[in-house]
Short mmCIF file of C-alpha atoms in Angstrom, two decimals:
data_model
loop_
_atom_site.label_atom_id
_atom_site.label_comp_id
_atom_site.label_asym_id
_atom_site.label_seq_id
_atom_site.Cartn_x
_atom_site.Cartn_y
_atom_site.Cartn_z
CA MET A 1 7.67 32.88 -8.32
CA ASP A 2 10.18 31.06 -10.54
CA VAL A 3 9.56 28.04 -12.75
CA ARG A 4 10.95 25.63 -10.17
CA ASP A 5 8.55 26.91 -7.52
CA ALA A 6 5.58 26.50 -9.85
CA TYR A 7 6.69 22.98 -10.79
CA GLU A 8 7.01 21.98 -7.13
CA GLN A 9 3.60 23.44 -6.30
CA TRP A 10 1.95 21.37 -9.01
CA ALA A 11 3.89 18.26 -8.05
CA ASP A 12 2.64 18.70 -4.47
CA ALA A 13 -0.92 19.09 -5.79
CA HIS A 14 -0.83 15.51 -7.07
CA ALA A 15 -1.30 12.26 -5.18
CA PHE A 16 0.95 9.40 -6.27
CA PHE A 17 -0.54 5.93 -6.07
CA ASP A 18 2.47 3.89 -7.16
CA THR A 19 2.63 0.37 -5.76
CA ALA A 20 5.96 1.07 -4.07
CA PRO A 21 5.83 4.65 -2.70
CA ILE A 22 8.94 6.72 -3.40
CA PRO A 23 10.59 7.76 -0.11
CA ALA A 24 10.12 11.44 0.70
CA PRO A 25 13.22 13.66 0.52
CA ALA A 26 14.76 14.87 3.77
CA PRO A 27 13.00 18.28 3.94
CA HIS A 28 9.58 16.63 3.75
CA ARG A 29 10.43 14.31 6.62
CA GLY A 30 10.24 17.40 8.81
CA ASP A 31 6.54 17.66 8.03
CA PRO A 32 4.74 17.29 11.38
CA LEU A 33 1.96 15.35 9.62
CA ALA A 34 4.23 12.97 7.71
CA GLU A 35 3.92 10.11 10.21
CA GLN A 36 0.18 10.59 10.56
CA THR A 37 -0.24 10.61 6.77
CA GLY A 38 1.51 7.24 6.62
CA GLN A 39 -0.74 5.92 9.36
CA TRP A 40 -3.81 7.04 7.44
CA GLU A 41 -2.59 5.32 4.27
CA ARG A 42 -2.27 2.05 6.17
CA ARG A 43 -5.61 2.55 7.90
CA LEU A 44 -7.44 3.19 4.64
CA ALA A 45 -5.81 0.16 3.02
CA GLU A 46 -7.14 -2.08 5.81
CA THR A 47 -10.80 -1.20 5.20
CA PRO A 48 -13.11 -3.68 3.42
CA ASN A 49 -12.48 -2.05 0.03
CA GLY A 50 -9.09 -0.52 0.76
CA HIS A 51 -7.27 -2.84 -1.64
CA LEU A 52 -8.79 -0.82 -4.50
CA LEU A 53 -6.74 2.23 -3.52
CA ARG A 54 -3.67 0.73 -5.16
CA GLY A 55 -5.13 -1.89 -7.46
CA ASN A 56 -8.19 -1.18 -9.58
CA ALA A 57 -9.33 -1.46 -13.18
CA LEU A 58 -8.49 2.14 -14.03
CA PHE A 59 -4.96 1.90 -12.66
CA ASP A 60 -4.39 -1.37 -14.51
CA ALA A 61 -5.35 0.34 -17.76
CA LEU A 62 -3.13 3.37 -17.11
CA ARG A 63 -0.16 1.21 -16.16
CA GLY A 64 -0.58 -1.01 -19.19
CA GLY A 65 -0.48 1.77 -21.79
CA GLY A 66 -1.71 1.00 -25.27
CA THR A 67 -5.27 2.04 -26.10
CA LEU A 68 -7.78 3.44 -23.62
CA HIS A 69 -11.51 3.74 -24.14
CA LEU A 70 -13.22 6.59 -22.28
CA LEU A 71 -16.82 7.81 -22.02
CA HIS A 72 -17.74 11.49 -22.20
CA VAL A 73 -21.40 12.52 -21.88
CA THR A 74 -22.54 15.65 -23.68
CA HIS A 75 -25.85 17.47 -23.80
CA ALA A 76 -24.97 19.58 -26.82
CA LEU A 77 -23.88 17.20 -29.57
CA GLU A 78 -25.42 19.31 -32.33
CA ARG A 79 -23.54 22.39 -31.19
CA ILE A 80 -20.13 20.75 -30.85
CA THR A 81 -20.43 18.88 -34.17
CA GLU A 82 -21.39 22.13 -35.86
CA HIS A 83 -18.17 23.77 -34.67
CA GLY A 84 -16.11 20.57 -34.65
CA VAL A 85 -14.52 21.49 -31.31
CA LEU A 86 -14.82 20.05 -27.82
CA HIS A 87 -13.61 22.23 -24.94
CA PRO A 88 -12.43 20.96 -21.55
CA SER A 89 -13.99 22.20 -18.32
CA GLY A 90 -12.63 23.13 -14.90
CA GLY A 91 -13.60 21.51 -11.62
CA CYS A 92 -11.86 18.63 -9.87
CA LEU A 93 -9.82 17.78 -13.00
CA VAL A 94 -8.72 21.43 -13.43
CA GLY A 95 -8.83 21.60 -17.23
CA SER A 96 -9.67 18.24 -18.76
CA VAL A 97 -12.33 16.61 -20.87
CA TYR A 98 -14.24 14.88 -18.07
CA CYS A 99 -14.60 11.13 -18.70
CA ALA A 100 -15.18 7.75 -17.11
CA PRO A 101 -13.46 4.48 -18.07
CA LEU A 102 -14.84 1.94 -20.55
CA THR A 103 -13.91 -1.73 -20.69
CA PRO A 104 -14.01 -3.51 -24.09
CA THR A 105 -15.87 -6.84 -24.11
CA ASP A 106 -16.90 -9.21 -26.88
CA SER A 107 -20.44 -7.78 -26.71
CA GLY A 108 -19.62 -4.06 -26.50
CA LEU A 109 -18.07 -1.45 -24.22
CA ARG A 110 -18.92 -1.86 -20.54
CA MET A 111 -19.28 1.37 -18.61
CA HIS A 112 -17.62 1.99 -15.27
CA ASN A 113 -20.37 2.40 -12.67
CA LEU A 114 -19.54 6.13 -12.49
CA GLY A 115 -20.19 6.54 -16.21
CA ALA A 116 -23.36 4.45 -16.00
CA TYR A 117 -24.74 6.70 -13.27
CA ILE A 118 -23.93 9.86 -15.22
CA LEU A 119 -25.45 8.62 -18.47
CA ASP A 120 -28.50 6.80 -17.11
CA ARG A 121 -29.51 8.91 -14.09
CA GLU A 122 -27.56 12.13 -13.65
CA ALA A 123 -27.61 13.47 -17.20
CA PRO A 124 -31.35 12.82 -17.68
CA ALA A 125 -31.97 14.70 -14.41
CA PHE A 126 -30.13 17.70 -15.85
CA VAL A 127 -32.23 17.52 -19.01
CA ALA A 128 -35.43 17.40 -16.99
CA ARG A 129 -34.30 20.40 -14.95
CA SER A 130 -33.67 22.37 -18.14
CA GLY A 131 -37.15 21.69 -19.48
CA GLY A 132 -36.35 18.57 -21.49
CA ALA A 133 -35.60 20.33 -24.78
CA PRO A 134 -35.00 17.75 -27.57
CA ASP A 135 -31.62 19.26 -28.52
CA ARG A 136 -30.34 18.58 -25.02
CA THR A 137 -30.56 14.81 -25.08
CA PRO A 138 -27.65 13.17 -23.21
CA THR A 139 -25.37 11.57 -25.77
CA PRO A 140 -22.50 9.17 -24.99
CA LEU A 141 -19.25 9.86 -26.82
CA VAL A 142 -16.60 7.17 -26.93
CA PHE A 143 -12.98 8.22 -27.08
CA GLU A 144 -10.33 5.78 -28.28
CA LEU A 145 -7.11 7.20 -26.92
CA ARG A 146 -3.75 5.74 -27.90
CA LEU A 147 -1.05 6.38 -25.31
CA PRO A 148 2.41 7.09 -26.76
CA GLU A 149 5.46 5.16 -25.63
CA GLN A 150 6.71 8.10 -23.58
CA ALA A 151 3.44 8.48 -21.65
CA TYR A 152 3.92 8.48 -17.88
CA ARG A 153 3.25 4.99 -16.52
CA GLY A 154 3.14 6.10 -12.90
CA LEU A 155 -0.10 7.07 -11.21
CA ALA A 156 -0.23 10.80 -10.48
CA GLY A 157 -3.73 12.08 -9.75
CA ILE A 158 -4.64 15.73 -9.28
CA ASP A 159 -6.04 16.43 -5.79
CA TYR A 160 -8.11 19.60 -5.95
CA LEU A 161 -8.06 19.92 -2.14
CA ARG A 162 -4.31 20.60 -2.46
CA LEU A 163 -4.77 23.56 -4.81
CA GLY A 164 -5.16 26.22 -2.11
CA GLY A 165 -1.58 27.47 -2.36
CA ILE A 166 -1.86 27.63 -6.16
CA HIS A 167 -5.11 29.60 -5.91
CA LEU A 168 -3.40 32.08 -3.61
CA GLN A 169 -0.39 32.39 -5.93
CA ILE A 170 -2.58 33.03 -9.00
CA TYR A 171 -4.63 35.63 -7.17
CA SER A 172 -1.45 37.43 -6.12
CA ARG A 173 -0.62 37.75 -9.83
CA LEU A 174 -4.08 38.83 -10.95
CA GLU A 175 -5.36 40.80 -7.95
CA TYR A 176 -5.01 44.16 -9.71
CA LEU A 177 -7.95 43.25 -11.87
CA LEU A 178 -9.84 44.37 -8.77
CA SER A 179 -9.95 47.94 -7.51
CA LYS A 180 -8.12 48.92 -4.33
CA ALA A 181 -11.43 49.02 -2.44
CA GLU A 182 -12.44 45.59 -3.78
CA ARG A 183 -9.08 44.08 -2.81
CA HIS A 184 -9.42 45.47 0.71
CA ARG A 185 -12.97 44.19 1.05
CA LEU A 186 -11.98 40.73 -0.21
CA ARG A 187 -9.11 40.44 2.25
CA GLU A 188 -11.27 41.62 5.14
CA SER A 189 -13.99 39.14 4.23
CA VAL A 190 -11.57 36.19 4.11
CA VAL A 191 -9.92 37.13 7.40
CA SER A 192 -13.26 37.68 9.15
CA ARG A 193 -14.63 34.33 8.00
CA THR A 194 -11.50 32.56 9.22
CA LYS A 195 -11.48 34.37 12.56
CA ASN A 196 -15.07 33.33 13.23
CA CYS A 197 -14.21 29.67 12.67
CA THR A 198 -11.38 29.57 15.20
CA ALA A 199 -13.20 27.03 17.36
CA LEU A 200 -13.31 24.43 14.61
CA LEU A 201 -9.83 25.12 13.22
CA SER A 202 -8.20 24.95 16.65
CA MET A 203 -10.14 21.78 17.47
CA ALA A 204 -9.04 20.14 14.21
CA ALA A 205 -5.43 21.17 14.90
CA ALA A 206 -5.57 19.67 18.39
CA ILE A 207 -6.94 16.38 17.04
CA ALA A 208 -4.50 16.19 14.12
CA TYR A 209 -1.31 17.32 15.85
CA GLU A 210 -1.87 16.34 19.48
CA GLY A 211 -4.24 13.39 19.24
CA ALA A 212 -6.89 15.19 21.30
CA ARG A 213 -10.01 13.15 22.07
CA VAL A 214 -13.18 14.99 21.13
CA PRO A 215 -16.74 13.62 21.16
CA PRO A 216 -17.68 13.16 17.48
CA GLY A 217 -21.08 14.75 17.95
CA PHE A 218 -19.48 17.90 19.33
CA PHE A 219 -16.96 18.08 16.48
CA LEU A 220 -19.59 17.57 13.78
CA ARG A 221 -21.73 20.34 15.30
CA LEU A 222 -18.73 22.70 15.23
CA LEU A 223 -18.16 21.70 11.62
CA ASP A 224 -21.79 22.34 10.76
CA ASP A 225 -21.59 25.82 12.29
CA ALA A 226 -18.44 26.63 10.27
CA LEU A 227 -19.67 25.38 6.88
CA PRO A 228 -21.48 28.59 5.83
CA ARG A 229 -18.40 30.72 6.61
CA LEU A 230 -15.71 28.47 5.10
CA PRO A 231 -17.20 26.92 1.93
CA ILE A 232 -14.10 24.77 1.31
CA LEU A 233 -15.13 22.73 4.36
CA GLY A 234 -18.14 21.51 2.38
CA TYR A 235 -15.75 19.96 -0.13
CA VAL A 236 -13.62 18.43 2.63
CA TYR A 237 -16.70 17.02 4.37
CA PHE A 238 -18.05 15.57 1.13
CA GLU A 239 -14.77 13.90 0.19
CA ALA A 240 -14.33 12.41 3.67
CA LEU A 241 -17.87 11.03 3.77
CA ALA A 242 -17.76 9.74 0.18
CA GLU A 243 -14.41 8.11 0.98
CA TYR A 244 -15.84 6.48 4.09
CA LEU A 245 -18.83 5.05 2.25
CA MET A 246 -16.82 3.68 -0.66
CA LEU A 247 -14.21 2.11 1.62
CA HIS A 248 -16.52 0.64 4.27
CA SER A 249 -19.68 -0.41 2.45
CA THR A 250 -20.29 -4.15 2.22
CA ALA A 251 -23.57 -3.90 0.29
CA PRO A 252 -24.04 -6.48 -2.51
CA ARG A 253 -23.59 -3.90 -5.30
CA THR A 254 -20.41 -2.56 -3.68
CA VAL A 255 -18.97 -6.06 -3.32
CA ARG A 256 -19.83 -6.90 -6.93
CA LEU A 257 -18.18 -3.72 -8.23
CA ALA A 258 -15.10 -4.30 -6.07
CA ALA A 259 -14.67 -7.68 -7.73
CA ALA A 260 -14.55 -5.81 -11.06
CA GLY A 261 -11.95 -3.39 -9.69
CA GLU A 262 -14.29 -0.43 -9.16
CA PHE A 263 -15.25 1.72 -6.18
CA ASP A 264 -19.02 2.10 -5.81
CA ASN A 265 -19.70 5.67 -6.97
CA TRP A 266 -23.46 5.22 -6.60
CA LEU A 267 -23.10 5.61 -2.83
CA TYR A 268 -22.14 9.27 -2.88
CA LYS A 269 -24.09 10.01 -6.06
CA GLU A 270 -27.29 8.80 -4.46
CA MET A 271 -26.39 10.75 -1.33
CA LEU A 272 -26.24 13.94 -3.40
CA PHE A 273 -29.16 13.40 -5.74
CA THR A 274 -31.60 11.55 -3.52
CA THR A 275 -30.82 12.14 0.14
CA LEU A 276 -29.73 15.77 -0.40
CA PRO A 277 -31.86 16.74 -3.39
CA HIS A 278 -31.05 20.45 -3.05
CA THR A 279 -27.65 19.68 -4.62
CA ALA A 280 -29.11 18.04 -7.73
CA GLY A 281 -28.18 19.92 -10.86
CA ARG A 282 -25.86 22.32 -9.09
CA PHE A 283 -22.81 20.44 -7.82
CA ASP A 284 -22.07 23.26 -5.42
CA LEU A 285 -20.35 21.31 -2.69
CA ALA A 286 -19.81 24.53 -0.78
CA THR A 287 -23.41 23.99 0.35
CA PHE A 288 -22.86 20.33 1.31
CA ARG A 289 -24.37 20.08 4.77
CA PRO A 290 -25.61 16.70 6.02
CA PRO A 291 -28.04 16.86 8.92
CA THR A 292 -26.37 16.68 12.31
CA GLY A 293 -29.49 15.92 14.37
CA ASP A 294 -30.47 12.71 12.55
CA PHE A 295 -27.08 11.76 11.09
CA ASP A 296 -27.65 8.07 11.84
CA ALA A 297 -30.88 7.98 9.84
CA PHE A 298 -29.27 10.00 7.08
CA LEU A 299 -26.47 7.45 6.77
CA ALA A 300 -28.84 4.49 6.97
CA ARG A 301 -30.79 5.81 3.97
CA ILE A 302 -27.57 5.73 1.93
CA ASP A 303 -26.12 2.41 3.07
CA SER A 304 -27.39 0.22 5.88
CA THR A 305 -24.16 -1.82 6.04
CA VAL A 306 -22.05 0.93 7.64
CA ASP A 307 -22.01 1.71 11.36
CA PRO A 308 -23.06 5.33 12.07
CA ALA A 309 -21.13 5.50 15.36
CA HIS A 310 -17.97 4.31 13.63
CA ALA A 311 -18.60 6.76 10.78
CA ARG A 312 -18.90 9.73 13.16
CA ALA A 313 -15.64 8.83 14.91
CA TYR A 314 -13.90 8.28 11.57
CA LEU A 315 -15.12 11.59 10.14
CA THR A 316 -13.94 13.48 13.23
CA GLU A 317 -10.40 12.20 12.83
CA ARG A 318 -10.32 12.20 9.03
CA ILE A 319 -11.71 15.70 8.54
CA SER A 320 -9.34 17.04 11.20
CA HIS A 321 -6.42 15.47 9.35
CA LEU A 322 -7.58 16.84 5.99
CA ILE A 323 -8.02 20.34 7.43
CA ALA A 324 -4.48 20.26 8.78
CA ALA A 325 -2.96 18.61 5.70
CA ARG A 326 -4.82 20.54 2.99
CA LEU A 327 -5.75 23.90 4.52
CA PHE A 328 -2.77 24.77 6.74
CA THR A 329 0.57 25.80 5.23
CA ARG A 330 2.77 22.74 4.90
CA GLY A 331 5.16 22.27 7.80
CA GLN A 332 3.37 24.85 9.97
CA ILE A 333 1.41 24.14 13.14
CA PRO A 334 -0.94 27.06 13.76
CA GLY A 335 -1.07 27.91 17.44
CA ALA A 336 -2.02 30.64 19.90
CA TRP A 337 -5.27 31.11 17.99
CA HIS A 338 -6.52 33.93 20.22
CA HIS A 339 -3.17 35.73 20.25
CA ARG A 340 -2.49 35.94 16.53
CA ARG A 341 -2.71 39.03 14.38
CA TRP A 342 -5.84 38.72 12.29
CA GLU A 343 -4.41 40.32 9.16
CA PHE A 344 -4.32 38.82 5.71
CA ASP A 345 -0.55 38.93 5.10
CA SER A 346 0.36 37.44 8.47
CA LEU A 347 -2.27 34.68 8.15
CA THR A 348 -0.88 33.46 4.83
CA ALA A 349 2.24 32.17 6.60
CA GLU A 350 0.25 29.51 8.47
CA LEU A 351 -3.09 29.33 6.65
CA GLY A 352 -2.13 30.15 3.06
CA PRO A 353 -3.95 27.21 1.40
CA LEU A 354 -7.15 27.94 3.36
CA LEU A 355 -7.09 31.58 2.29
CA GLY A 356 -6.38 30.55 -1.31
CA HIS A 357 -9.38 28.22 -1.41
CA MET A 358 -11.60 30.88 0.11
CA ILE A 359 -10.47 33.52 -2.38
CA HIS A 360 -11.06 31.12 -5.25
CA ARG A 361 -14.67 30.69 -4.11
CA GLU A 362 -15.25 34.37 -3.36
CA LEU A 363 -14.00 35.60 -6.72
CA ARG A 364 -16.82 33.89 -8.60
CA THR A 365 -19.24 36.53 -7.36
CA PHE A 366 -16.98 39.29 -6.05
CA GLY A 367 -17.20 42.80 -7.50
CA ARG A 368 -16.23 42.88 -11.16
CA TYR A 369 -14.17 39.70 -10.92
CA PRO A 370 -16.80 37.36 -12.43
CA ASP A 371 -16.00 39.08 -15.72
CA PHE A 372 -12.38 37.97 -15.31
CA TYR A 373 -12.94 34.65 -13.55
CA PHE A 374 -12.62 32.67 -16.77
CA TYR A 375 -9.05 33.94 -17.13
CA TYR A 376 -8.27 32.99 -13.53
CA ASP A 377 -9.24 29.37 -14.17
CA GLN A 378 -7.65 29.43 -17.62
CA HIS A 379 -4.41 30.61 -15.97
CA LYS A 380 -4.64 27.67 -13.56
CA ALA A 381 -5.33 25.25 -16.40
CA LEU A 382 -2.29 26.49 -18.34
CA GLN A 383 -0.09 25.73 -15.35
CA ALA A 384 -1.64 22.27 -14.97
CA TRP A 385 -1.21 21.49 -18.68
CA ASN A 386 2.40 22.62 -18.52
CA TYR A 387 3.07 20.26 -15.60
CA TRP A 388 1.21 17.37 -17.20
CA ASN A 389 3.10 17.80 -20.46
CA HIS A 390 6.38 17.96 -18.55
CA MET A 391 5.45 14.64 -16.91
CA ASP A 392 3.88 13.19 -20.10
CA ILE A 393 0.55 12.73 -18.32
CA VAL A 394 -2.01 12.16 -21.05
CA VAL A 395 -4.90 10.99 -18.87
CA PRO A 396 -5.07 12.82 -15.53
CA PHE A 397 -7.43 11.46 -12.91
CA ASN A 398 -9.03 12.68 -9.71
CA GLY A 399 -6.44 11.81 -7.07
CA THR A 400 -8.45 13.17 -4.15
CA PHE A 401 -9.84 9.64 -4.16
CA PRO A 402 -9.57 7.27 -7.15
CA LYS A 403 -13.33 7.08 -7.77
CA GLY A 404 -12.92 6.56 -11.52
CA GLU A 405 -13.03 10.18 -12.66
CA VAL A 406 -10.52 10.62 -15.47
CA GLY A 407 -9.80 13.34 -17.99
CA ILE A 408 -8.05 13.91 -21.27
CA ASN A 409 -5.20 16.42 -21.21
CA PRO A 410 -6.27 18.76 -24.04
CA ALA A 411 -2.84 20.37 -24.38
CA TYR A 412 -0.78 17.22 -24.86
CA PRO A 413 1.20 17.74 -28.08
CA ASP A 414 1.08 14.11 -29.21
CA LEU A 415 -2.57 13.49 -28.39
CA ASP A 416 -3.77 10.62 -30.59
CA TYR A 417 -7.47 9.91 -30.43
CA ARG A 418 -10.66 9.10 -32.33
CA VAL A 419 -14.18 9.84 -31.13
CA TRP A 420 -17.55 8.25 -31.90
CA ARG A 421 -21.14 8.89 -31.06
CA ALA A 422 -22.31 5.76 -29.29
CA GLU A 423 -25.60 4.05 -28.58
CA GLN A 424 -26.57 1.94 -25.59
CA ASP A 425 -28.10 -1.51 -25.94
CA ALA A 426 -30.63 -3.23 -23.67
CA ALA A 427 -27.83 -4.77 -21.62
CA GLY A 428 -26.33 -1.33 -20.91
CA LEU A 429 -23.32 -1.79 -23.20
CA LEU A 430 -22.16 0.98 -25.52
CA HIS A 431 -21.56 0.60 -29.25
CA PRO A 432 -19.80 3.24 -31.41
CA VAL A 433 -22.08 4.01 -34.36
CA GLU A 434 -20.74 7.20 -35.95
CA GLU A 435 -17.21 8.55 -36.00
CA LEU A 436 -17.08 12.30 -35.43
CA ALA A 437 -14.57 14.83 -36.73
CA LEU A 438 -13.97 16.57 -33.42
CA THR A 439 -10.91 18.41 -32.16
CA ILE A 440 -10.14 18.81 -28.48
CA ALA A 441 -9.15 22.45 -27.97
CA PRO A 442 -6.95 23.55 -25.04
CA ARG A 443 -9.29 26.32 -23.96
CA LEU A 444 -11.67 26.08 -21.03
CA VAL A 445 -15.40 26.42 -21.32
CA ASP A 446 -16.44 29.60 -19.51
CA ILE A 447 -17.69 28.57 -16.07
CA LYS A 448 -20.95 30.42 -16.77
CA HIS A 449 -21.76 27.84 -19.45
CA THR A 450 -20.98 24.59 -17.62
CA LEU A 451 -23.74 22.31 -16.42
CA MET A 452 -22.50 22.29 -12.86
CA ARG A 453 -22.69 26.06 -12.56
CA SER A 454 -25.68 27.19 -14.58
CA SER A 455 -28.83 26.08 -16.32
CA ARG A 456 -27.64 27.78 -19.49
CA TRP A 457 -26.82 24.88 -21.79
CA ALA A 458 -24.32 26.61 -24.01
CA GLU A 459 -21.45 24.11 -24.07
CA PRO A 460 -21.01 20.36 -23.75
CA ALA A 461 -19.49 20.30 -20.29
CA ALA A 462 -19.84 16.98 -18.50
CA PRO A 463 -21.19 16.76 -14.97
CA ALA A 464 -18.39 16.98 -12.42
CA PRO A 465 -18.45 16.89 -8.65
CA VAL A 466 -16.93 20.30 -8.06
#
């Protein structure tokens, strides 16, 4: 694959939230989902909180340039100050220092509600799970980041659901780290899992491409059956449900946060940590599986202002669209499901992104590959950093949905920042109290040492949703 191909793949992996969308070039107008994608953009914008998709506090700060203040929560301050180095982690931001926005006020730095949840509720839960050792106290770090004049003023967010093709491309380059028998077994596993989810995939294709009407209860049961076989569907389901809650909630807290230009992250955070406690401390969205039998009660425990019947219908259409748009090869309409050749190479033509996502998940535990997995994600991060530097993106953000998750590009050559240990006052505001001599190094933390993957607290990785 040449440099141009890699550049285009990474460009396609980003969502652009510019106020005036740039018209798509002619080849992309042939995309069978192009019209439907536009319809979804309008539909999302018309929801109670849809105005925040294009105008929010984070986007205002990124457009304005100048100085940004960001919060990073660490559980290993003593370790990182000893070495003087902070490493980025993988996950939804690929290879960034995971942060949340801060807003300067006359009384201190106000945390975005995402950062407040991480610092006040999520991080302490991780500490409790680890045994509450005193050297693992959650510590807020404040970054003061000065954006250079050439920094990209557009809004390009990385969408990890669009990384399937990139995962497949990287594996094709590194597959010989596996033995011939391991490669064969991996391919057979991926094909078998896909083949046994034909009912859901064909149903989603019919809804997305043909406008088929399917009872939401039936679709969600099919989805529930497929989740154990296709782990990426857990991520899709989570993002669709989190999106629905943040867009449609009219609860007092949500309304108050919207007035401040913020989506209400507590909705999906509480869903994960309270309603689905088995996910607490793991962040393995591959196991995300809301109950189908009492879905209405499940939703009511999260937010009583949303309509469960409307949510089920929305999720049926939205998840079908995301399956088609993110997991099928762009421009292809998979058909004749029972007549196709169920072989890896032939499936990549129509389902390449799906296979790429599945391989990316499988490799974490497959054969000897866990020993090499760090290099797989490091390879991906290098490509992302190269694209971000090409575009002068200093602060990437999660473009799957602009929740408020932002990162610091650790490989940016003109990165200009200062970092402080901060303390929180009784009003919840942060105050920098000690400047730290820390360097951000463009090298990923090994996935084995991140909080979201293991209870081994070896590096200061921040909690992340994937």
